[in-house]
Amino acid sequence: MKRLGFIGTGGMGSGMAANLLKAGFPLVVNDLRREVTRPLEEQGAVFKDSPREVAEACDVVLSMLPHGAAVHDVAVGQGGLCEAEGGACTWVDFSSIDKRTVVDVNAALDPRGWALLDASVSGVEEQAAAAALSIWASGPRALYDENLPAFQAMGKKIVYMGELGNAKLVKTANAMLSGIMHMGMVEVFNWLKAGGLNEEDFQNFIRSSQNYSDALERVTRIIVSGNFKPRKSWMPKDVGFGLDVARDMEIPVPFSSLVYQMFAIAQANGVDGYEATGIACEVFSILSGRKGD
């Protein structure tokens, strides 16, 4: 099996990397925080001090990083992939970033012999740990096919999205759509509840609707229970990417713009420390004057 490198083993990356180990891939890891790589090292992964050293010790590099600046640094910063002498020349980046950054780092690494796939995932930390992510990947088709076994070790739905950067676009699109759905579901729930419908009837209504889906079921369950899991939601950042791209393309996205403002209300009131459903519920509590009741 190919020897893989994994850079960025935080909440999502640690679960993804662990599943590569479980699938039998030899693994080299790197993170700025050594403490988050230690559980992987205990399972057989080998730590390296820099992206360059990771690349030199493996056949393919994968990464899950927090923002575009980190991706740029891994690519061409000091000790970056661009400095590797031998080893890997394929990089698969799963970071939740914009398409432009992917295209730019590809242009910087291409003259140095690197080939890049960009990928995105849909799911949270628990799904990453359970190898239950949806994965979108784009770039050279032959490179995608060659690395499909690694994708299959981390996710249950793997989809090829065409030219480089498209996987980042659809990740952003998914965030925009999900944000609209979360806010819309909470709005409808509050409206129905004010009209006299109870929680059980609301759930039965959703389950019998032609709009029903697994995603709506999950959101409905969280709304009704009021159990909002504390976590950092990356959805506002991703929706922001969508607005930036929309401005560049001069494409109107009024619903996504409103969703972004709703997230901004949550941030301004200190209630953005939940998954997206919880944030939506907290925002509507503020707008309806129920916050603090």
mmCIF file of C-alpha atoms in Angstrom, residues 14-151:
data_model
loop_
_atom_site.group_PDB
_atom_site.id
_atom_site.type_symbol
_atom_site.label_atom_id
_atom_site.label_comp_id
_atom_site.label_asym_id
_atom_site.label_seq_id
_atom_site.Cartn_x
_atom_site.Cartn_y
_atom_site.Cartn_z
ATOM 1 C CA SER A 14 -7.406 13.080 13.463
ATOM 2 C CA GLY A 15 -10.433 10.915 12.672
ATOM 3 C CA MET A 16 -9.616 10.801 8.976
ATOM 4 C CA ALA A 17 -5.993 9.896 9.639
ATOM 5 C CA ALA A 18 -6.978 7.206 12.151
ATOM 6 C CA ASN A 19 -9.159 5.538 9.529
ATOM 7 C CA LEU A 20 -6.262 5.459 7.087
ATOM 8 C CA LEU A 21 -4.268 3.590 9.729
ATOM 9 C CA LYS A 22 -7.163 1.193 10.306
ATOM 10 C CA ALA A 23 -7.277 0.510 6.558
ATOM 11 C CA GLY A 24 -3.623 -0.524 6.687
ATOM 12 C CA PHE A 25 -1.950 2.523 5.138
ATOM 13 C CA PRO A 26 1.481 3.348 6.611
ATOM 14 C CA LEU A 27 1.107 6.923 7.847
ATOM 15 C CA VAL A 28 3.387 9.909 8.462
ATOM 16 C CA VAL A 29 1.842 12.834 10.350
ATOM 17 C CA ASN A 30 2.501 16.480 11.097
ATOM 18 C CA ASP A 31 0.680 19.177 13.054
ATOM 19 C CA LEU A 32 1.804 22.404 14.696
ATOM 20 C CA ARG A 33 0.496 20.941 17.967
ATOM 21 C CA ARG A 34 2.425 17.769 18.644
ATOM 22 C CA GLU A 35 -0.069 16.699 21.306
ATOM 23 C CA VAL A 36 -2.803 16.061 18.718
ATOM 24 C CA THR A 37 -0.603 13.656 16.758
ATOM 25 C CA ARG A 38 0.351 11.495 19.747
ATOM 26 C CA PRO A 39 -2.777 9.283 19.667
ATOM 27 C CA LEU A 40 -2.006 8.548 16.019
ATOM 28 C CA GLU A 41 1.625 7.846 16.837
ATOM 29 C CA GLU A 42 0.443 5.355 19.453
ATOM 30 C CA GLN A 43 -1.440 3.592 16.644
ATOM 31 C CA GLY A 44 1.651 3.369 14.470
ATOM 32 C CA ALA A 45 1.959 6.727 12.714
ATOM 33 C CA VAL A 46 5.374 8.376 12.405
ATOM 34 C CA PHE A 47 5.742 12.079 13.259
ATOM 35 C CA LYS A 48 7.763 14.468 11.097
ATOM 36 C CA ASP A 49 8.663 18.041 11.962
ATOM 37 C CA SER A 50 7.651 19.782 8.732
ATOM 38 C CA PRO A 51 5.562 19.349 5.580
ATOM 39 C CA ARG A 52 8.815 18.944 3.641
ATOM 40 C CA GLU A 53 9.848 16.021 5.832
ATOM 41 C CA VAL A 54 6.396 14.481 5.518
ATOM 42 C CA ALA A 55 6.613 14.651 1.732
ATOM 43 C CA GLU A 56 10.074 13.126 1.661
ATOM 44 C CA ALA A 57 8.895 10.192 3.795
ATOM 45 C CA CYS A 58 5.753 9.204 1.886
ATOM 46 C CA ASP A 59 4.140 8.657 -1.520
ATOM 47 C CA VAL A 60 1.105 10.956 -1.223
ATOM 48 C CA VAL A 61 0.474 13.912 1.099
ATOM 49 C CA LEU A 62 -3.010 14.665 2.454
ATOM 50 C CA SER A 63 -3.962 17.702 4.523
ATOM 51 C CA MET A 64 -6.854 19.089 6.541
ATOM 52 C CA LEU A 65 -5.977 22.632 7.564
ATOM 53 C CA PRO A 66 -7.937 25.457 9.235
ATOM 54 C CA HIS A 67 -7.647 28.222 6.623
ATOM 55 C CA GLY A 68 -6.130 29.321 3.327
ATOM 56 C CA ALA A 69 -3.030 30.887 4.888
ATOM 57 C CA ALA A 70 -2.126 27.538 6.444
ATOM 58 C CA VAL A 71 -2.550 25.803 3.081
ATOM 59 C CA HIS A 72 -0.284 28.394 1.469
ATOM 60 C CA ASP A 73 2.352 27.890 4.167
ATOM 61 C CA VAL A 74 2.288 24.111 3.794
ATOM 62 C CA ALA A 75 2.736 24.531 0.059
ATOM 63 C CA VAL A 76 5.413 27.206 -0.270
ATOM 64 C CA GLY A 77 6.325 28.385 3.227
ATOM 65 C CA GLN A 78 9.555 27.600 5.035
ATOM 66 C CA GLY A 79 9.834 23.843 5.316
ATOM 67 C CA GLY A 80 6.942 23.507 2.880
ATOM 68 C CA LEU A 81 6.212 20.889 0.252
ATOM 69 C CA CYS A 82 8.024 22.963 -2.353
ATOM 70 C CA GLU A 83 11.322 22.213 -0.585
ATOM 71 C CA ALA A 84 10.960 18.424 -0.639
ATOM 72 C CA GLU A 85 13.732 16.524 -2.343
ATOM 73 C CA GLY A 86 12.242 13.234 -3.446
ATOM 74 C CA GLY A 87 9.319 11.327 -1.996
ATOM 75 C CA ALA A 88 5.769 12.414 -2.684
ATOM 76 C CA CYS A 89 4.783 14.602 -5.605
ATOM 77 C CA THR A 90 1.008 14.273 -5.119
ATOM 78 C CA TRP A 91 -0.953 16.397 -2.659
ATOM 79 C CA VAL A 92 -4.626 16.011 -1.728
ATOM 80 C CA ASP A 93 -5.916 18.971 0.276
ATOM 81 C CA PHE A 94 -9.181 18.567 2.212
ATOM 82 C CA SER A 95 -9.134 21.991 3.870
ATOM 83 C CA SER A 96 -12.278 24.099 3.861
ATOM 84 C CA ILE A 97 -10.939 27.005 1.804
ATOM 85 C CA ASP A 98 -11.741 28.941 -1.356
ATOM 86 C CA LYS A 99 -11.079 27.761 -4.902
ATOM 87 C CA ARG A 100 -8.700 30.637 -5.670
ATOM 88 C CA THR A 101 -6.206 29.506 -3.020
ATOM 89 C CA VAL A 102 -6.188 25.982 -4.459
ATOM 90 C CA VAL A 103 -5.552 27.256 -7.965
ATOM 91 C CA ASP A 104 -2.791 29.580 -6.740
ATOM 92 C CA VAL A 105 -0.880 26.925 -4.783
ATOM 93 C CA ASN A 106 -1.211 24.538 -7.697
ATOM 94 C CA ALA A 107 0.362 27.144 -9.976
ATOM 95 C CA ALA A 108 3.209 27.564 -7.488
ATOM 96 C CA LEU A 109 3.877 23.832 -7.073
ATOM 97 C CA ASP A 110 3.344 22.662 -10.648
ATOM 98 C CA PRO A 111 6.781 23.855 -11.865
ATOM 99 C CA ARG A 112 8.300 21.831 -9.006
ATOM 100 C CA GLY A 113 6.698 18.630 -10.287
ATOM 101 C CA TRP A 114 3.741 18.450 -7.911
ATOM 102 C CA ALA A 115 0.233 17.307 -8.892
ATOM 103 C CA LEU A 116 -2.696 18.510 -6.788
ATOM 104 C CA LEU A 117 -6.147 17.170 -6.028
ATOM 105 C CA ASP A 118 -8.483 19.325 -4.015
ATOM 106 C CA ALA A 119 -11.093 17.634 -1.886
ATOM 107 C CA SER A 120 -13.815 18.607 0.569
ATOM 108 C CA VAL A 121 -15.858 16.732 3.111
ATOM 109 C CA SER A 122 -19.359 16.978 4.503
ATOM 110 C CA GLY A 123 -19.725 15.849 8.100
ATOM 111 C CA VAL A 124 -18.628 16.540 11.647
ATOM 112 C CA GLU A 125 -15.949 15.035 13.897
ATOM 113 C CA GLU A 126 -18.049 12.010 14.831
ATOM 114 C CA GLN A 127 -18.602 11.151 11.169
ATOM 115 C CA ALA A 128 -14.896 11.618 10.451
ATOM 116 C CA ALA A 129 -14.070 9.138 13.232
ATOM 117 C CA ALA A 130 -16.644 6.666 11.883
ATOM 118 C CA ALA A 131 -15.385 6.902 8.268
ATOM 119 C CA ALA A 132 -18.852 8.144 7.348
ATOM 120 C CA LEU A 133 -17.956 11.386 5.564
ATOM 121 C CA SER A 134 -19.157 12.450 2.148
ATOM 122 C CA ILE A 135 -16.104 13.349 0.083
ATOM 123 C CA TRP A 136 -15.937 15.453 -3.062
ATOM 124 C CA ALA A 137 -12.674 15.513 -5.014
ATOM 125 C CA SER A 138 -11.541 17.319 -8.138
ATOM 126 C CA GLY A 139 -8.475 17.581 -10.310
ATOM 127 C CA PRO A 140 -6.875 15.159 -12.793
ATOM 128 C CA ARG A 141 -9.179 12.142 -13.146
ATOM 129 C CA ALA A 142 -6.325 9.651 -13.284
ATOM 130 C CA LEU A 143 -4.972 11.011 -10.016
ATOM 131 C CA TYR A 144 -8.417 10.728 -8.429
ATOM 132 C CA ASP A 145 -8.773 7.108 -9.541
ATOM 133 C CA GLU A 146 -5.299 6.309 -8.258
ATOM 134 C CA ASN A 147 -6.099 7.622 -4.777
ATOM 135 C CA LEU A 148 -9.667 6.361 -4.500
ATOM 136 C CA PRO A 149 -8.750 3.620 -1.956
ATOM 137 C CA ALA A 150 -7.587 6.300 0.490
ATOM 138 C CA PHE A 151 -10.829 8.238 0.018
#
